[in-house]
Amino acid sequence: MEFFAPQVRDTKLPFHYVSQYYSMPVVAGKESVSPICLWGFNKPKVTEVVQAGDPVLHEPALEVRVEDIGSARIEKIINDMVATMRNAPGVGLAAPQIGEQLQIIVLEDTKELMSYAPPEEVKEQQREPFDLLVIINPKLTRKGGSDKAVFFEGCLSIDGYRALVERDLEVEVSGLGRDGNPIYIKASGWKARILQHECDHLMGDLYVDKMVPKSFRATKNLRLPLAAGCPNPGVCKASTKRV
Ligand SMILES: [Zn+2]
């Protein structure tokens, strides 16, 4: 998922955004880089993000076999996903976006990425930084009666466009980490949106399958007025009917 500060793409990115994966390959205690990379082979590769229209994005992804977790192949896919997400830069990526029809997602949001968005927008979106998450075979649970949030959303697989998408404000996700251990995440706000967006990818759904159709627009038109009938961006209490 794009992190939603389109102006950054038009400027020169800070050096470490482009190269941090290579310039800082090993951080003790961080799960960002597999030990495979320590020895200089099987280096993570920044991959071209698959664009909408490719069948790999529109069909359900396959579960990763538990016995394959930790294998060189799965580790390579995860490392390539992280490198590609950070290079874009984005706040989330699903394996089908690098052409792998597997149920793996990665997500991460940083203070630096957030600094490119207007502070009032960050606050309204309930966006908080969080460390890299790698989830294999994620299962997302929606809480009945959860509040909703409508915001513009982008996708690295639909380059250059945005649309309003209604998402649950709180979700729970369980799955497996890259070490095979169970993971359970309770998320709210923007992180919950990223999780829903990435888990949708694994079902073969893109945000355009769920968007408010008349809000779809090129990034350069982002701030132009909304068409009649489009909901205003913001949080909507479950008990409140949006006008
Ligand atoms: Zn996406």
mmCIF file of N, CA and C in Angstrom, residues 37 40 68 72 80-81 84 93 103 119 125 128 143 163 187 203 215 218:
data_model
loop_
_atom_site.group_PDB
_atom_site.id
_atom_site.type_symbol
_atom_site.label_atom_id
_atom_site.label_comp_id
_atom_site.label_asym_id
_atom_site.label_seq_id
_atom_site.Cartn_x
_atom_site.Cartn_y
_atom_site.Cartn_z
ATOM 1 N N CYS A 37 21.355 -13.108 4.334
ATOM 2 C CA CYS A 37 21.973 -11.964 3.677
ATOM 3 C C CYS A 37 23.334 -11.619 4.261
ATOM 4 N N GLY A 40 26.345 -12.259 1.979
ATOM 5 C CA GLY A 40 26.518 -11.575 0.705
ATOM 6 C C GLY A 40 25.925 -12.296 -0.495
ATOM 7 N N ASP A 68 7.653 -25.091 4.794
ATOM 8 C CA ASP A 68 8.469 -24.239 3.913
ATOM 9 C C ASP A 68 8.917 -22.942 4.604
ATOM 10 N N ALA A 72 15.066 -21.171 2.256
ATOM 11 C CA ALA A 72 15.763 -20.117 1.518
ATOM 12 C C ALA A 72 14.806 -19.408 0.558
ATOM 13 N N ASP A 80 12.907 -9.802 -0.479
ATOM 14 C CA ASP A 80 12.633 -9.022 -1.694
ATOM 15 C C ASP A 80 11.416 -8.122 -1.487
ATOM 16 N N MET A 81 10.420 -8.646 -0.774
ATOM 17 C CA MET A 81 9.215 -7.838 -0.509
ATOM 18 C C MET A 81 9.556 -6.609 0.342
ATOM 19 N N THR A 84 11.521 -4.129 -1.698
ATOM 20 C CA THR A 84 10.670 -3.478 -2.708
ATOM 21 C C THR A 84 9.733 -2.473 -2.049
ATOM 22 N N LEU A 93 3.104 -4.401 1.563
ATOM 23 C CA LEU A 93 3.209 -5.108 0.289
ATOM 24 C C LEU A 93 2.766 -6.551 0.499
ATOM 25 N N GLN A 103 0.533 -16.450 0.434
ATOM 26 C CA GLN A 103 -0.065 -15.627 1.492
ATOM 27 C C GLN A 103 1.019 -15.104 2.429
ATOM 28 N N PRO A 119 0.498 17.044 9.186
ATOM 29 C CA PRO A 119 0.264 16.529 10.549
ATOM 30 C C PRO A 119 -1.212 16.345 10.872
ATOM 31 N N GLN A 125 -6.116 10.365 10.491
ATOM 32 C CA GLN A 125 -6.051 8.967 10.035
ATOM 33 C C GLN A 125 -5.650 8.010 11.155
ATOM 34 N N GLU A 128 0.132 5.841 13.303
ATOM 35 C CA GLU A 128 1.232 5.745 14.263
ATOM 36 C C GLU A 128 2.332 4.894 13.643
ATOM 37 N N LYS A 143 -14.242 -6.894 13.662
ATOM 38 C CA LYS A 143 -15.062 -6.854 14.868
ATOM 39 C C LYS A 143 -16.443 -6.349 14.501
ATOM 40 N N ALA A 163 -8.250 6.519 -4.312
ATOM 41 C CA ALA A 163 -9.715 6.549 -4.185
ATOM 42 C C ALA A 163 -10.080 6.432 -2.719
ATOM 43 N N ALA A 187 -5.087 -4.261 15.841
ATOM 44 C CA ALA A 187 -4.671 -2.977 15.278
ATOM 45 C C ALA A 187 -5.860 -2.049 15.102
ATOM 46 N N MET A 203 -6.651 -12.177 -1.150
ATOM 47 C CA MET A 203 -7.928 -12.721 -1.640
ATOM 48 C C MET A 203 -8.124 -12.393 -3.120
ATOM 49 N N SER A 215 -14.866 8.593 -6.504
ATOM 50 C CA SER A 215 -13.735 9.284 -5.868
ATOM 51 C C SER A 215 -12.410 8.922 -6.544
ATOM 52 N N ALA A 218 -6.555 10.600 -10.361
ATOM 53 C CA ALA A 218 -5.098 10.639 -10.445
ATOM 54 C C ALA A 218 -4.559 11.370 -9.218
#
